[in-house]
mmCIF file of C-alpha atoms and ligand atoms in Angstrom:
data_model
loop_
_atom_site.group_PDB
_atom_site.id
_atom_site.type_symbol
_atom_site.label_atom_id
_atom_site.label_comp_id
_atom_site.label_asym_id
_atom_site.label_seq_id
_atom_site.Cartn_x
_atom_site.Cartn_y
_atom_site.Cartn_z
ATOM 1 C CA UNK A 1 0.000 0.000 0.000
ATOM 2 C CA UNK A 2 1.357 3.281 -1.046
ATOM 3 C CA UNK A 3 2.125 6.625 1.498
ATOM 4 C CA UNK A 4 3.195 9.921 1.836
ATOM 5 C CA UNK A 5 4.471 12.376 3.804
ATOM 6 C CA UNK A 6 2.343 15.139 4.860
ATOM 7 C CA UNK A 7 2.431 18.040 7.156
ATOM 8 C CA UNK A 8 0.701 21.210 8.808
ATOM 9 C CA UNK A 9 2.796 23.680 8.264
ATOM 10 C CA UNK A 10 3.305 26.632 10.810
ATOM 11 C CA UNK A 11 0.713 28.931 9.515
ATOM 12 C CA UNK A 12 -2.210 25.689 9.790
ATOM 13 C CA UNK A 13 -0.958 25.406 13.245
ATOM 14 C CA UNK A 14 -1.523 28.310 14.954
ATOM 15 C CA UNK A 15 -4.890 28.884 12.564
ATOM 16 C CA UNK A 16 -6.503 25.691 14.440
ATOM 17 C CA UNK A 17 -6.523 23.932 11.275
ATOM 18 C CA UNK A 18 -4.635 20.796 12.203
ATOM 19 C CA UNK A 19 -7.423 18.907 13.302
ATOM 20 C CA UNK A 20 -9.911 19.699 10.025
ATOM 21 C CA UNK A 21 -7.092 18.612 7.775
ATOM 22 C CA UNK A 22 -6.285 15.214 9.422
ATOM 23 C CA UNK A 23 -10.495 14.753 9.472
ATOM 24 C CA UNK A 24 -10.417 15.531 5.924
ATOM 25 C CA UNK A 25 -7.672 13.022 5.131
ATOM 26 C CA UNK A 26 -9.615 10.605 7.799
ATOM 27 C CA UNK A 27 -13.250 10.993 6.326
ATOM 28 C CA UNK A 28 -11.209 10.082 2.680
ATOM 29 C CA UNK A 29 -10.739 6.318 3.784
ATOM 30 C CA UNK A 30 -6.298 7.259 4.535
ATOM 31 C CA UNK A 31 -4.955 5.265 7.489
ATOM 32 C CA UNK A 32 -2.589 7.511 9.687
ATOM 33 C CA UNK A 33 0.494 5.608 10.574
ATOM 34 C CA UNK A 34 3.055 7.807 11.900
ATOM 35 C CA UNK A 35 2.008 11.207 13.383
ATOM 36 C CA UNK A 36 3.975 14.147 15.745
ATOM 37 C CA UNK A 37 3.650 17.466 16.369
ATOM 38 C CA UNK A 38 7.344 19.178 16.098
ATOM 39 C CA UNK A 39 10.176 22.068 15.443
ATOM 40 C CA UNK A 40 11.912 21.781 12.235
ATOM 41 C CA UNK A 41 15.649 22.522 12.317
ATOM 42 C CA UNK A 42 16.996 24.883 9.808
ATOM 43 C CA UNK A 43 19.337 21.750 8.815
ATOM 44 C CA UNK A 44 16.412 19.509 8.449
ATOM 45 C CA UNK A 45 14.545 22.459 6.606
ATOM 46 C CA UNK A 46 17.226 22.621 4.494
ATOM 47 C CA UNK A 47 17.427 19.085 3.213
ATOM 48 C CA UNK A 48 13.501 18.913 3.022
ATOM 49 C CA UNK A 49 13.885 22.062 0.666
ATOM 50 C CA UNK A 50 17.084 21.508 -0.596
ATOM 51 C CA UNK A 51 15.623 21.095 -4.358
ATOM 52 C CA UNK A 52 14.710 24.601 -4.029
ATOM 53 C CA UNK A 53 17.819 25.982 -2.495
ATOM 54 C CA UNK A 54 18.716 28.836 -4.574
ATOM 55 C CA UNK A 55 15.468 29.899 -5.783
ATOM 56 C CA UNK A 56 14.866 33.725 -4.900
ATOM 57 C CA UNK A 57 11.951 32.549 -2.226
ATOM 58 C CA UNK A 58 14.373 29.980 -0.509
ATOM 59 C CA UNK A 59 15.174 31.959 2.758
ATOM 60 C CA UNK A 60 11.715 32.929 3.307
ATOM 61 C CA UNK A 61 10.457 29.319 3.146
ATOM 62 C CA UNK A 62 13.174 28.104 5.089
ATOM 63 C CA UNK A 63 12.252 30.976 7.598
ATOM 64 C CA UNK A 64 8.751 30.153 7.484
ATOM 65 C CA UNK A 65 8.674 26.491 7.595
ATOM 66 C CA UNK A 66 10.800 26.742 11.093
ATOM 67 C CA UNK A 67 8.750 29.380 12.532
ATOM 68 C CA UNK A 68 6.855 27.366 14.667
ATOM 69 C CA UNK A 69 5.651 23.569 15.112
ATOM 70 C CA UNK A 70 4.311 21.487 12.367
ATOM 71 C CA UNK A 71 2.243 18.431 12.538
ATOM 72 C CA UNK A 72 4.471 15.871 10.675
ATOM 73 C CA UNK A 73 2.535 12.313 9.377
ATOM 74 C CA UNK A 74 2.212 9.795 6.830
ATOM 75 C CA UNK A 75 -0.658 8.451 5.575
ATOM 76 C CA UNK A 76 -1.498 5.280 3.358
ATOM 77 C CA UNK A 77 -4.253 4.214 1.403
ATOM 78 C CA UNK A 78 -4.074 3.368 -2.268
ATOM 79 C CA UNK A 79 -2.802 5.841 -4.749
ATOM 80 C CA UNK A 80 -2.384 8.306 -1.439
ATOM 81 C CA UNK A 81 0.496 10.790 -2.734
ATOM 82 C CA UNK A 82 -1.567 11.994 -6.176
ATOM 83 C CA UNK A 83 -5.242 12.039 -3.859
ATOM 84 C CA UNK A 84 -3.578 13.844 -1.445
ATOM 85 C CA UNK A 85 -1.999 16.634 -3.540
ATOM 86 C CA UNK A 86 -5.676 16.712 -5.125
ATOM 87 C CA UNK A 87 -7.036 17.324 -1.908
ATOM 88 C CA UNK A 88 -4.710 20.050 -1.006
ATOM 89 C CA UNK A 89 -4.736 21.835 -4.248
ATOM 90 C CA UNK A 90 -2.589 24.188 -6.620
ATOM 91 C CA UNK A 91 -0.012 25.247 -4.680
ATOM 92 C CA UNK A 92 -0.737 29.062 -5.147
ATOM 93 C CA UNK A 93 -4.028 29.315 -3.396
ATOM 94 C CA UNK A 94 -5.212 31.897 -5.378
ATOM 95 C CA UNK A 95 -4.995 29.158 -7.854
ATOM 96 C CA UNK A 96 -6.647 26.613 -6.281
ATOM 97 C CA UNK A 97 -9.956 25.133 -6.636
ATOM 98 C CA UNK A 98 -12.723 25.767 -3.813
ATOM 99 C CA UNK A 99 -12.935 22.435 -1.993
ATOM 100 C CA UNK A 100 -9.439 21.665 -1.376
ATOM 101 C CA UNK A 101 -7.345 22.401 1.402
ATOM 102 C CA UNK A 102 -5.952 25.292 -0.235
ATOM 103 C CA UNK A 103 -8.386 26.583 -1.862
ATOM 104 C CA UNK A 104 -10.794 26.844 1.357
ATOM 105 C CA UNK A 105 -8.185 27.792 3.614
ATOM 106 C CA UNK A 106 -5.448 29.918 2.291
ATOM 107 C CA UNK A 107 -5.004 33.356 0.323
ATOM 108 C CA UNK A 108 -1.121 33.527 0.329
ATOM 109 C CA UNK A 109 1.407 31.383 -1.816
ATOM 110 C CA UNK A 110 4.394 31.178 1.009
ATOM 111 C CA UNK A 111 1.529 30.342 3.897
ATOM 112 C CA UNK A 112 -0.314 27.671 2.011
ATOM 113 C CA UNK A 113 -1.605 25.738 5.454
ATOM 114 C CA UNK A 114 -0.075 22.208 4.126
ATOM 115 C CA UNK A 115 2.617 20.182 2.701
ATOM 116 C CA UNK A 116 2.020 16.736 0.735
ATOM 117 C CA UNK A 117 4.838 14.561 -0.989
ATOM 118 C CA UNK A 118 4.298 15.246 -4.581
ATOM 119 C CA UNK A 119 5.810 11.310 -5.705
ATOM 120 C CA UNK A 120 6.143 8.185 -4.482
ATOM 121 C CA UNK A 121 10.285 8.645 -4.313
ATOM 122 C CA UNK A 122 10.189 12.155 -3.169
ATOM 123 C CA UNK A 123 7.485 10.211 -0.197
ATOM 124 C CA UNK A 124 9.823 7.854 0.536
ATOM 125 C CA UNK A 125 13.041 10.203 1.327
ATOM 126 C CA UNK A 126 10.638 12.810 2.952
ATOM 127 C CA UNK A 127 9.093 9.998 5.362
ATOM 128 C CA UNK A 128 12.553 8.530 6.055
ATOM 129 C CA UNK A 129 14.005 12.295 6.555
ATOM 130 C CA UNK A 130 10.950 13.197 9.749
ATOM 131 C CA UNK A 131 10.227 9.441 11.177
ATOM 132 C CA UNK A 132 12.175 6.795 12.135
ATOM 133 C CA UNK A 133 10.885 3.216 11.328
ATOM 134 C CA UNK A 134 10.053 2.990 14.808
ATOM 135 C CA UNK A 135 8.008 5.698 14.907
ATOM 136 C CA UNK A 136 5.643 4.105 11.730
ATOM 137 C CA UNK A 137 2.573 1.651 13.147
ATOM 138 C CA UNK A 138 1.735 -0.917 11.175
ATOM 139 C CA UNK A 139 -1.491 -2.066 11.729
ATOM 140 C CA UNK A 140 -4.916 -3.525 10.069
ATOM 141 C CA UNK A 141 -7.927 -1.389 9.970
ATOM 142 C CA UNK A 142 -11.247 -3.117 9.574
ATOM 143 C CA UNK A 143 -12.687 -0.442 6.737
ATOM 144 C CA UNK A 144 -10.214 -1.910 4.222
ATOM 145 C CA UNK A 145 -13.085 -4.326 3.462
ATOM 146 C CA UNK A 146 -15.718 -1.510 2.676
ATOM 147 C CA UNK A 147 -12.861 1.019 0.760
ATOM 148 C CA UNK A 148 -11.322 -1.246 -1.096
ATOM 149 C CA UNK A 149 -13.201 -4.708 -1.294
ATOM 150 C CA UNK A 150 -10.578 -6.712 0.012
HETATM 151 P P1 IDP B 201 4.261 22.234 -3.217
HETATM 152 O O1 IDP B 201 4.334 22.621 -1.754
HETATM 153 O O2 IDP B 201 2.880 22.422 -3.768
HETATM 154 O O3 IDP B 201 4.845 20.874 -3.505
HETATM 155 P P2 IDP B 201 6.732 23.384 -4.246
HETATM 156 O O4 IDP B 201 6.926 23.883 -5.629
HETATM 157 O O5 IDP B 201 7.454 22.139 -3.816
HETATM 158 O O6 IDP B 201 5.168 23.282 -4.000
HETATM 159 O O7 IDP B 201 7.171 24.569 -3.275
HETATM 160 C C1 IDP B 201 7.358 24.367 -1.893
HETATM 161 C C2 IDP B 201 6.764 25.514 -1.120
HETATM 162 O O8 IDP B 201 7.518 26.695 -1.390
HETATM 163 C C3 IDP B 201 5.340 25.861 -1.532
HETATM 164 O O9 IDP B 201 4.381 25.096 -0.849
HETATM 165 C C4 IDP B 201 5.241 27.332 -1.178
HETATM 166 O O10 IDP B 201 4.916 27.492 0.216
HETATM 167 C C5 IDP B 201 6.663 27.826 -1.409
HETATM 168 N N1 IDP B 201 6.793 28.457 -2.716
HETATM 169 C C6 IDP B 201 6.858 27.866 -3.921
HETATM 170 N N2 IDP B 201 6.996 28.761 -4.905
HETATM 171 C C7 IDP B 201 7.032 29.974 -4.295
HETATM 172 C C8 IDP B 201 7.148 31.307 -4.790
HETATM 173 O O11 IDP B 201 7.273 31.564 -5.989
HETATM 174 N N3 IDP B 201 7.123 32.297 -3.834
HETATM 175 C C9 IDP B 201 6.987 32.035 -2.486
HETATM 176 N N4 IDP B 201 6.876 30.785 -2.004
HETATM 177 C C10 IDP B 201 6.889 29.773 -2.886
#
């Protein structure tokens, strides 16, 4: 089963909107396996970012990513990192659509509430780069049969 790395960044935080996003992601049919509320480092901000190092908006996002706590998670389900992104829309929010996460809840591009892997590889360095293995729960939920048949 696939999963991604997602995360409430600083500005969902302290707008109470950690708890609507994770029931939006919950109400789906996602399973939450790995959840923590934390401070990003400037180092780990840095390698999260580092494709964008460079880039004239760079120091701002590393400045505004480490600003305060995010909620770090993954979530699985199946084709989780391209539903996800979906559900969280364009990443301008001016852009995106009403009914996402972005387009309901944010007017700004550099505060856009929420961060979701945007492939499977860049999920799998992202997850291994905020959890430990430890920290991931495997477990069986019993509304696999009704979501997926199985
Ligand atoms: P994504 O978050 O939708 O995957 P990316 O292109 O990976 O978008 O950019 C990472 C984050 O950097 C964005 O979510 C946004 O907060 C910020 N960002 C991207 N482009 C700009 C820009 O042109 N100005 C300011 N911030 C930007």
């Amino acid at each position: 089963m696939e999963r991604t790395y997602v995360m409430v960044k600083p500005d969902g935080v302290q707008r109470n909107l950690a708890g609507e996003i994770i029931s939006r992601f919950e109400k789906k049919g996602f399973q939450l396996v790995g959840l923590k509320l934390m401070q990003i480092t400037p180092e780990l901000a840095g390698k999260h970012y580092g494709e964008h190092e460079g880039k004239p908006f760079y120091g701002e996002l590393i400045d505004f990513i480490t600003s305060g706590p995010v909620v770090a998670m993954v979530w699985q389900g199946q084709n989780v990192v391209s539903v996800i992104r979906n559900m969280m829309g364009k990443t301008n929010p001016a852009e995106a659509a009403p009914g996402t996460i972005r387009g309901d809840y944010a007017v700004f591009m550099g505060n856009n509430v929420v961060h979701g892997s945007d492939s499977p590889e860049s999920a799998e360095r992202e997850i291994n780069l905020f959890f430990s293995p430890e920290e991931l729960v495997d477990y069986k939920k019993a509304t696999d049969f009704w979501l997926y048949g199985k």
